[in-house]
Amino acid sequence: MDSAQFRKAAHAAIDEIINYYDTIGERRVVSEVEPGYLRKILPDGPPQEGEKWEDIQKDIEAKIMPGLTHWQHPNFMAWFPASSTYPGMLGELYSSAFTTAAFNWLCSPAVTELETVVLDWLAKLLNLPASFLSSGEGGGVVQGSASEAIVTVMVAARDKYLRESTAHLEGAEREIAIAEKRGRLVALGSEMAHSSTQKAALIAGTRFRAIPAGLEDNFGLTGKNFREIVDQCLLEGLEPFYLTASLGTTATCAVDNFGEIAEVLRDHPAIWVHVDAAYAGAALVCEEYQQLTHYMDNFDSFDMNMHKWLLTNFDASCLFVKRRRHLIDALSVTPSYLRNEFSDSGLVTDYRDWQIPLGRRFRALKIWFVMRTYGVEGLKNHIRNTVKLGELFCSMIQSRPDLFKVLTPPAFALTVLCVVPHSKSPASASVPQPKAAREAYSNSFTPDATSQALIDSNLLTKQVYEAVNSRAEIFVTGVVVKGTYAIRVVSANPKAEEKYIRRAFEILVEVAEEVRNQVGGKGMEPVRET
Amino acid sequence: MDSAQFRKAAHAAIDEIINYYDTIGERRVVSEVEPGYLRKILPDGPPQEGEKWEDIQKDIEAKIMPGLTHWQHPNFMAWFPASSTYPGMLGELYSSAFTTAAFNWLCSPAVTELETVVLDWLAKLLNLPASFLSSGEGGGVVQGSASEAIVTVMVAARDKYLRESTAHLEGAEREIAIAEKRGRLVALGSEMAHSSTQKAALIAGTRFRAIPAGLEDNFGLTGKNFREIVDQCLLEGLEPFYLTASLGTTATCAVDNFGEIAEVLRDHPAIWVHVDAAYAGAALVCEEYQQLTHYMDNFDSFDMNMHKWLLTNFDASCLFVKRRRHLIDALSVTPSYLRNEFSDSGLVTDYRDWQIPLGRRFRALKIWFVMRTYGVEGLKNHIRNTVKLGELFCSMIQSRPDLFKVLTPPAFALTVLCVVPHSKSPASASVPQPKAAREAYSNSFTPDATSQALIDSNLLTKQVYEAVNSRAEIFVTGVVVKGTYAIRVVSANPKAEEKYIRRAFEILVEVAEEVRNQVGGKGMEPVRET
């Protein structure tokens, strides 16, 4: 493909992409292909001779589109969004044009330096303490995902703990002590923390223990529960070295009690605390959320994904650490072919030592383009608009207490709801609610709900969830939160608008009424929690 | 940025990128900015109000370009290439437009299915055994980098080893045995293996031991040396569980002796062997290299980067495993919000369980576009042309035995050379050579070279390397191979051509003569090997 052919091909691609974005709402939000659909329609191998772009491009609409679930569809309300925006795409386009392995500064100084600059910008926007800026002992690095960031900091935490807790020993004695401690290390996270903490512990080769986080605390981790598990681990001879604290859990966007966690750390200063703000961290660009960073200086690391709610294309997981040397101590190995006078001088950052992979993409470009195209006000407006849509949606749900219950108060543009069985049934309005939700949204809450009532609600909610998704006008996620089946509806999509949220409510009402009338709460299979 | 603005911006971006590629040879190949250059010319934070694309785009040439080292420059002959091609860029562009978190099949079935299909295509192109195809118990997955792939398989290998070696135990007894074994695990790799094996061991929390690989074996790992280290580890009470075998080492593109390694595995079947073919694996698309896969069925995993030598934009590290369940056993944790009927049915692949991060990009698109645009013949031609350029370059180097010595035979478009001191000096032609190189390229080899002669050659070669790079017409890498300082010249760039290789040779001759006349082998500082 020469330059002229590329120009033509790229213009055709741009046209197709624009058309896709302009008409995305007309497509079925979730793909309905059967597993294995693509192999059946593709040849067994690549062509011997090259093909023309026209022929390749045709296959995008014909063969790829049917297999896409459209995350940018305004009716995509599942999981958390994966933002895509035009300036983000331009960033990816230039990034691919400037391809470099970028494992050290000299590979392309701009890749490293722009990343340092825009992450300092972001740290300030998010109201992180100055200790997380590159001008101090900390700094930011773009990772591929929040889960990768958790592995990275957990490895750093593990090695820091092993190093510091054996600092009084030497030689073989120290080596033996470290080997013994490895088998006793335990990483912690609330039972509501994202599963990537558990996976990170698998990768780092340590134990993992989940800390209870109850309905009564709005599913946020309390200091009391944290302390109890730490004490219990110590009693069992285990050594807790790491905690994931969540700013916005996956299931309900719960926020852990950072003040209480910081209090516990006074007695257990060796525990590394990582704040996983993967989705909800984006809200920190708005002043009204910034009190959430009040205790951040007590913690070791913080991560948020601009690629979820902050209008930047996947991947842009922004990890900040308070002491960059902890990452470098754990992850640096520098052979001769990676040495150069700049790295040796210590004047430059070699981000390969801040991450698991060696090579890396020029991801800072899209962050820079997005920040400049939207401006700070544009970013804030997006957060505020979508939060408002979430509150609107929740208020609509609240307007039908005969049909729905809100499980937790609406948070960060997420609403978590359950369907309530017919009012004649004893299960009516029996979905348990946390304290905060009870106060703000109380309507005929029944604290002594029987477990049968919960089972009824669970079965009904699951059926409604499945019926809504199989109608495929909107796409939402089902979740089991401590035994309660619920539906998550997220209004944080870049294309989110009031009309779509209102329509989502209508659909939920229609489907809930339909399902409830059909089944009457009978003959449903039990919900499996895993 | 609305659709019309995006069309205009994207067209301007495409024009800029085409102009960049058409004129890249006129730029200075390696950036000459000083550390910290970018912060000085950027504001302290993002603008409050959004900016226009025209203003943002201006800053690319003004502020980013000076900080780029141009990996697509025809005179970029350093490290290994990071390919960028027009169809690769189109793949990245569509991938960003179709942004999805893609952590399971339902997120966008096409993302998973295209990946499975094109990796099966690639496995067949590379002549991998059928056991590595998805139709059997194996399969391929696109990772971000070869180093990430090594961490992934090492974790799988570690857990498989711990699980299988304690299968006869139960409960607490097994748990204790596993904890004890963790402290005894040792990952192996030849001393020439890429540093990412050592880093992976840091991450996986195991020991690492390097196996000697000598000049006499062309720096390839032999069965004898592998067996000796395994025996030695066992004697010390350590448990070797993993080996990286290299198909093309970083320093000299050495290939380990796979046949001998397979032989040792008969006595040590618990050791997982991963073949790291990050760069040179691309050559397997050509029949004349395919005998290298003869023993592959004895090994557990194989990884090559299409983004290095196979015309695909970074990142496209293609990892193949013989038993996919080993990855899934080690890396799967599935909470309720990631469950769906398709994943539960076992009919679909959820690639999140084959990798460290949860989320992933649609990387298969660019692989598909590249394979179809070039065709199999196009891919082979690129490999053969660039290999031929490497051989031409080496023959030119060989034509000046008064100035240069080839350290190892040219391999995979890489030439590794040393500068020899003046002929009057006793160091003349004293650079040690491996047996194969001696036979193929012998010219006044001096087996009894004094160590002073080696020091002279090292100092001279390092000075020539530095002088060549500071002239900045070509960009090459210096390397220390077991005490010998050498210069690596790679001719595998997508834009590589004979005229550039000839010019590179001229530059090396000019600089070598100049440096040698200036210093006369005196007053040079010793070379540090790290």
PDB file of N, CA and C in Angstrom, chain A residues 462-523:
ATOM      1  N   LYS A 462     -33.540 -11.542  37.979  1.00  0.00           N
ATOM      2  CA  LYS A 462     -32.717 -12.223  36.964  1.00  0.00           C
ATOM      3  C   LYS A 462     -33.516 -12.413  35.672  1.00  0.00           C
ATOM      4  N   GLN A 463     -34.793 -12.780  35.837  1.00  0.00           N
ATOM      5  CA  GLN A 463     -35.611 -12.970  34.627  1.00  0.00           C
ATOM      6  C   GLN A 463     -35.820 -11.655  33.883  1.00  0.00           C
ATOM      7  N   VAL A 464     -36.022 -10.604  34.636  1.00  0.00           N
ATOM      8  CA  VAL A 464     -36.196  -9.291  33.998  1.00  0.00           C
ATOM      9  C   VAL A 464     -34.907  -8.882  33.280  1.00  0.00           C
ATOM     10  N   TYR A 465     -33.791  -9.075  33.974  1.00  0.00           N
ATOM     11  CA  TYR A 465     -32.490  -8.762  33.374  1.00  0.00           C
ATOM     12  C   TYR A 465     -32.324  -9.498  32.040  1.00  0.00           C
ATOM     13  N   GLU A 466     -32.612 -10.783  32.069  1.00  0.00           N
ATOM     14  CA  GLU A 466     -32.409 -11.573  30.850  1.00  0.00           C
ATOM     15  C   GLU A 466     -33.383 -11.154  29.741  1.00  0.00           C
ATOM     16  N   ALA A 467     -34.618 -10.849  30.120  1.00  0.00           N
ATOM     17  CA  ALA A 467     -35.607 -10.436  29.126  1.00  0.00           C
ATOM     18  C   ALA A 467     -35.249  -9.074  28.534  1.00  0.00           C
ATOM     19  N   VAL A 468     -34.759  -8.168  29.371  1.00  0.00           N
ATOM     20  CA  VAL A 468     -34.354  -6.848  28.868  1.00  0.00           C
ATOM     21  C   VAL A 468     -33.234  -7.013  27.851  1.00  0.00           C
ATOM     22  N   ASN A 469     -32.212  -7.793  28.207  1.00  0.00           N
ATOM     23  CA  ASN A 469     -31.079  -7.950  27.282  1.00  0.00           C
ATOM     24  C   ASN A 469     -31.465  -8.721  26.029  1.00  0.00           C
ATOM     25  N   SER A 470     -32.421  -9.648  26.150  1.00  0.00           N
ATOM     26  CA  SER A 470     -32.750 -10.365  24.913  1.00  0.00           C
ATOM     27  C   SER A 470     -33.640  -9.523  24.007  1.00  0.00           C
ATOM     28  N   ARG A 471     -34.329  -8.538  24.554  1.00  0.00           N
ATOM     29  CA  ARG A 471     -35.000  -7.569  23.674  1.00  0.00           C
ATOM     30  C   ARG A 471     -33.992  -6.742  22.901  1.00  0.00           C
ATOM     31  N   ALA A 472     -32.818  -6.546  23.535  1.00  0.00           N
ATOM     32  CA  ALA A 472     -31.649  -5.971  22.861  1.00  0.00           C
ATOM     33  C   ALA A 472     -31.824  -4.517  22.424  1.00  0.00           C
ATOM     34  N   GLU A 473     -32.803  -3.828  22.995  1.00  0.00           N
ATOM     35  CA  GLU A 473     -32.853  -2.390  22.691  1.00  0.00           C
ATOM     36  C   GLU A 473     -31.853  -1.649  23.587  1.00  0.00           C
ATOM     37  N   ILE A 474     -31.785  -2.084  24.841  1.00  0.00           N
ATOM     38  CA  ILE A 474     -30.712  -1.575  25.710  1.00  0.00           C
ATOM     39  C   ILE A 474     -29.913  -2.778  26.189  1.00  0.00           C
ATOM     40  N   PHE A 475     -28.714  -2.496  26.692  1.00  0.00           N
ATOM     41  CA  PHE A 475     -27.853  -3.585  27.170  1.00  0.00           C
ATOM     42  C   PHE A 475     -27.380  -3.221  28.573  1.00  0.00           C
ATOM     43  N   VAL A 476     -27.747  -4.052  29.547  1.00  0.00           N
ATOM     44  CA  VAL A 476     -27.416  -3.795  30.953  1.00  0.00           C
ATOM     45  C   VAL A 476     -26.711  -5.022  31.541  1.00  0.00           C
ATOM     46  N   THR A 477     -26.215  -4.887  32.768  1.00  0.00           N
ATOM     47  CA  THR A 477     -25.505  -5.999  33.407  1.00  0.00           C
ATOM     48  C   THR A 477     -26.269  -6.497  34.625  1.00  0.00           C
ATOM     49  N   GLY A 478     -26.262  -7.806  34.834  1.00  0.00           N
ATOM     50  CA  GLY A 478     -26.787  -8.388  36.058  1.00  0.00           C
ATOM     51  C   GLY A 478     -25.643  -8.650  37.017  1.00  0.00           C
ATOM     52  N   VAL A 479     -25.933  -8.593  38.284  1.00  0.00           N
ATOM     53  CA  VAL A 479     -24.871  -8.783  39.277  1.00  0.00           C
ATOM     54  C   VAL A 479     -25.465  -9.413  40.535  1.00  0.00           C
ATOM     55  N   VAL A 480     -24.671 -10.235  41.209  1.00  0.00           N
ATOM     56  CA  VAL A 480     -25.118 -10.774  42.494  1.00  0.00           C
ATOM     57  C   VAL A 480     -24.299 -10.091  43.592  1.00  0.00           C
ATOM     58  N   VAL A 481     -24.991  -9.326  44.428  1.00  0.00           N
ATOM     59  CA  VAL A 481     -24.299  -8.598  45.492  1.00  0.00           C
ATOM     60  C   VAL A 481     -24.655  -9.245  46.824  1.00  0.00           C
ATOM     61  N   LYS A 482     -23.742  -9.994  47.375  1.00  0.00           N
ATOM     62  CA  LYS A 482     -23.979 -10.672  48.652  1.00  0.00           C
ATOM     63  C   LYS A 482     -25.341 -11.357  48.679  1.00  0.00           C
ATOM     64  N   GLY A 483     -25.595 -12.143  47.688  1.00  0.00           N
ATOM     65  CA  GLY A 483     -26.832 -12.926  47.684  1.00  0.00           C
ATOM     66  C   GLY A 483     -28.031 -12.227  47.068  1.00  0.00           C
ATOM     67  N   THR A 484     -27.893 -10.952  46.772  1.00  0.00           N
ATOM     68  CA  THR A 484     -29.005 -10.232  46.148  1.00  0.00           C
ATOM     69  C   THR A 484     -28.732 -10.049  44.658  1.00  0.00           C
ATOM     70  N   TYR A 485     -29.649 -10.530  43.834  1.00  0.00           N
ATOM     71  CA  TYR A 485     -29.495 -10.343  42.401  1.00  0.00           C
ATOM     72  C   TYR A 485     -29.982  -8.940  42.037  1.00  0.00           C
ATOM     73  N   ALA A 486     -29.201  -8.236  41.266  1.00  0.00           N
ATOM     74  CA  ALA A 486     -29.576  -6.863  40.917  1.00  0.00           C
ATOM     75  C   ALA A 486     -29.207  -6.561  39.476  1.00  0.00           C
ATOM     76  N   ILE A 487     -29.785  -5.491  38.968  1.00  0.00           N
ATOM     77  CA  ILE A 487     -29.491  -5.010  37.617  1.00  0.00           C
ATOM     78  C   ILE A 487     -28.743  -3.692  37.738  1.00  0.00           C
ATOM     79  N   ARG A 488     -27.650  -3.599  36.990  1.00  0.00           N
ATOM     80  CA  ARG A 488     -26.857  -2.360  36.995  1.00  0.00           C
ATOM     81  C   ARG A 488     -27.164  -1.574  35.718  1.00  0.00           C
ATOM     82  N   VAL A 489     -27.456  -0.299  35.870  1.00  0.00           N
ATOM     83  CA  VAL A 489     -27.697   0.563  34.706  1.00  0.00           C
ATOM     84  C   VAL A 489     -26.748   1.755  34.810  1.00  0.00           C
ATOM     85  N   VAL A 490     -25.906   1.925  33.787  1.00  0.00           N
ATOM     86  CA  VAL A 490     -24.879   2.969  33.813  1.00  0.00           C
ATOM     87  C   VAL A 490     -25.200   4.006  32.748  1.00  0.00           C
ATOM     88  N   SER A 491     -25.167   5.242  33.132  1.00  0.00           N
ATOM     89  CA  SER A 491     -25.504   6.319  32.187  1.00  0.00           C
ATOM     90  C   SER A 491     -24.291   7.197  31.890  1.00  0.00           C
ATOM     91  N   ALA A 492     -23.118   6.584  31.801  1.00  0.00           N
ATOM     92  CA  ALA A 492     -21.885   7.371  31.683  1.00  0.00           C
ATOM     93  C   ALA A 492     -21.259   7.326  30.304  1.00  0.00           C
ATOM     94  N   ASN A 493     -21.956   6.732  29.376  1.00  0.00           N
ATOM     95  CA  ASN A 493     -21.522   6.636  27.997  1.00  0.00           C
ATOM     96  C   ASN A 493     -21.283   8.026  27.380  1.00  0.00           C
ATOM     97  N   PRO A 494     -20.262   8.182  26.507  1.00  0.00           N
ATOM     98  CA  PRO A 494     -20.075   9.503  25.874  1.00  0.00           C
ATOM     99  C   PRO A 494     -21.320   9.984  25.124  1.00  0.00           C
ATOM    100  N   LYS A 495     -22.151   9.073  24.633  1.00  0.00           N
ATOM    101  CA  LYS A 495     -23.347   9.472  23.887  1.00  0.00           C
ATOM    102  C   LYS A 495     -24.616   9.449  24.749  1.00  0.00           C
ATOM    103  N   ALA A 496     -24.457   9.329  26.058  1.00  0.00           N
ATOM    104  CA  ALA A 496     -25.631   9.276  26.938  1.00  0.00           C
ATOM    105  C   ALA A 496     -26.455  10.564  26.832  1.00  0.00           C
ATOM    106  N   GLU A 497     -27.780  10.383  26.800  1.00  0.00           N
ATOM    107  CA  GLU A 497     -28.678  11.549  26.776  1.00  0.00           C
ATOM    108  C   GLU A 497     -29.940  11.201  27.538  1.00  0.00           C
ATOM    109  N   GLU A 498     -30.675  12.237  27.924  1.00  0.00           N
ATOM    110  CA  GLU A 498     -31.871  12.033  28.730  1.00  0.00           C
ATOM    111  C   GLU A 498     -32.887  11.123  28.031  1.00  0.00           C
ATOM    112  N   LYS A 499     -33.021  11.307  26.702  1.00  0.00           N
ATOM    113  CA  LYS A 499     -34.048  10.520  26.015  1.00  0.00           C
ATOM    114  C   LYS A 499     -33.756   9.021  26.096  1.00  0.00           C
ATOM    115  N   TYR A 500     -32.478   8.680  26.079  1.00  0.00           N
ATOM    116  CA  TYR A 500     -32.137   7.252  26.137  1.00  0.00           C
ATOM    117  C   TYR A 500     -32.399   6.687  27.534  1.00  0.00           C
ATOM    118  N   ILE A 501     -32.097   7.501  28.527  1.00  0.00           N
ATOM    119  CA  ILE A 501     -32.311   7.073  29.911  1.00  0.00           C
ATOM    120  C   ILE A 501     -33.817   6.909  30.175  1.00  0.00           C
ATOM    121  N   ARG A 502     -34.595   7.840  29.654  1.00  0.00           N
ATOM    122  CA  ARG A 502     -36.056   7.738  29.831  1.00  0.00           C
ATOM    123  C   ARG A 502     -36.577   6.478  29.134  1.00  0.00           C
ATOM    124  N   ARG A 503     -36.060   6.225  27.961  1.00  0.00           N
ATOM    125  CA  ARG A 503     -36.486   5.040  27.222  1.00  0.00           C
ATOM    126  C   ARG A 503     -36.059   3.760  27.969  1.00  0.00           C
ATOM    127  N   ALA A 504     -34.858   3.775  28.551  1.00  0.00           N
ATOM    128  CA  ALA A 504     -34.388   2.607  29.312  1.00  0.00           C
ATOM    129  C   ALA A 504     -35.346   2.325  30.467  1.00  0.00           C
ATOM    130  N   PHE A 505     -35.805   3.392  31.105  1.00  0.00           N
ATOM    131  CA  PHE A 505     -36.762   3.223  32.201  1.00  0.00           C
ATOM    132  C   PHE A 505     -38.058   2.602  31.691  1.00  0.00           C
ATOM    133  N   GLU A 506     -38.556   3.128  30.588  1.00  0.00           N
ATOM    134  CA  GLU A 506     -39.783   2.563  30.004  1.00  0.00           C
ATOM    135  C   GLU A 506     -39.643   1.072  29.718  1.00  0.00           C
ATOM    136  N   ILE A 507     -38.495   0.730  29.139  1.00  0.00           N
ATOM    137  CA  ILE A 507     -38.266  -0.690  28.802  1.00  0.00           C
ATOM    138  C   ILE A 507     -38.273  -1.529  30.069  1.00  0.00           C
ATOM    139  N   LEU A 508     -37.591  -1.046  31.082  1.00  0.00           N
ATOM    140  CA  LEU A 508     -37.528  -1.808  32.337  1.00  0.00           C
ATOM    141  C   LEU A 508     -38.925  -1.993  32.925  1.00  0.00           C
ATOM    142  N   VAL A 509     -39.713  -0.932  32.867  1.00  0.00           N
ATOM    143  CA  VAL A 509     -41.084  -1.027  33.386  1.00  0.00           C
ATOM    144  C   VAL A 509     -41.889  -2.063  32.589  1.00  0.00           C
ATOM    145  N   GLU A 510     -41.836  -1.905  31.273  1.00  0.00           N
ATOM    146  CA  GLU A 510     -42.579  -2.843  30.417  1.00  0.00           C
ATOM    147  C   GLU A 510     -42.189  -4.289  30.682  1.00  0.00           C
ATOM    148  N   VAL A 511     -40.883  -4.526  30.676  1.00  0.00           N
ATOM    149  CA  VAL A 511     -40.403  -5.897  30.837  1.00  0.00           C
ATOM    150  C   VAL A 511     -40.717  -6.414  32.238  1.00  0.00           C
ATOM    151  N   ALA A 512     -40.534  -5.569  33.232  1.00  0.00           N
ATOM    152  CA  ALA A 512     -40.777  -6.026  34.606  1.00  0.00           C
ATOM    153  C   ALA A 512     -42.244  -6.392  34.783  1.00  0.00           C
ATOM    154  N   GLU A 513     -43.127  -5.573  34.237  1.00  0.00           N
ATOM    155  CA  GLU A 513     -44.564  -5.866  34.363  1.00  0.00           C
ATOM    156  C   GLU A 513     -44.915  -7.155  33.627  1.00  0.00           C
ATOM    157  N   GLU A 514     -44.355  -7.280  32.436  1.00  0.00           N
ATOM    158  CA  GLU A 514     -44.613  -8.445  31.615  1.00  0.00           C
ATOM    159  C   GLU A 514     -44.142  -9.726  32.311  1.00  0.00           C
ATOM    160  N   VAL A 515     -42.890  -9.692  32.746  1.00  0.00           N
ATOM    161  CA  VAL A 515     -42.320 -10.886  33.390  1.00  0.00           C
ATOM    162  C   VAL A 515     -43.089 -11.213  34.663  1.00  0.00           C
ATOM    163  N   ARG A 516     -43.419 -10.187  35.432  1.00  0.00           N
ATOM    164  CA  ARG A 516     -44.075 -10.426  36.718  1.00  0.00           C
ATOM    165  C   ARG A 516     -45.456 -11.022  36.509  1.00  0.00           C
ATOM    166  N   ASN A 517     -46.123 -10.517  35.472  1.00  0.00           N
ATOM    167  CA  ASN A 517     -47.451 -11.067  35.191  1.00  0.00           C
ATOM    168  C   ASN A 517     -47.379 -12.495  34.678  1.00  0.00           C
ATOM    169  N   GLN A 518     -46.361 -12.759  33.883  1.00  0.00           N
ATOM    170  CA  GLN A 518     -46.214 -14.112  33.339  1.00  0.00           C
ATOM    171  C   GLN A 518     -45.920 -15.135  34.400  1.00  0.00           C
ATOM    172  N   VAL A 519     -44.893 -14.859  35.190  1.00  0.00           N
ATOM    173  CA  VAL A 519     -44.394 -15.919  36.067  1.00  0.00           C
ATOM    174  C   VAL A 519     -45.047 -15.906  37.437  1.00  0.00           C
ATOM    175  N   GLY A 520     -45.499 -14.754  37.858  1.00  0.00           N
ATOM    176  CA  GLY A 520     -46.097 -14.670  39.187  1.00  0.00           C
ATOM    177  C   GLY A 520     -45.188 -15.194  40.285  1.00  0.00           C
ATOM    178  N   GLY A 521     -43.905 -15.130  40.006  1.00  0.00           N
ATOM    179  CA  GLY A 521     -42.960 -15.547  41.054  1.00  0.00           C
ATOM    180  C   GLY A 521     -42.848 -17.044  41.216  1.00  0.00           C
ATOM    181  N   LYS A 522     -43.390 -17.792  40.242  1.00  0.00           N
ATOM    182  CA  LYS A 522     -43.355 -19.251  40.419  1.00  0.00           C
ATOM    183  C   LYS A 522     -42.523 -19.928  39.330  1.00  0.00           C
ATOM    184  N   GLY A 523     -42.061 -21.111  39.643  1.00  0.00           N
ATOM    185  CA  GLY A 523     -41.428 -21.965  38.645  1.00  0.00           C
ATOM    186  C   GLY A 523     -40.092 -21.455  38.153  1.00  0.00           C
TER     187      GLY A 523
END
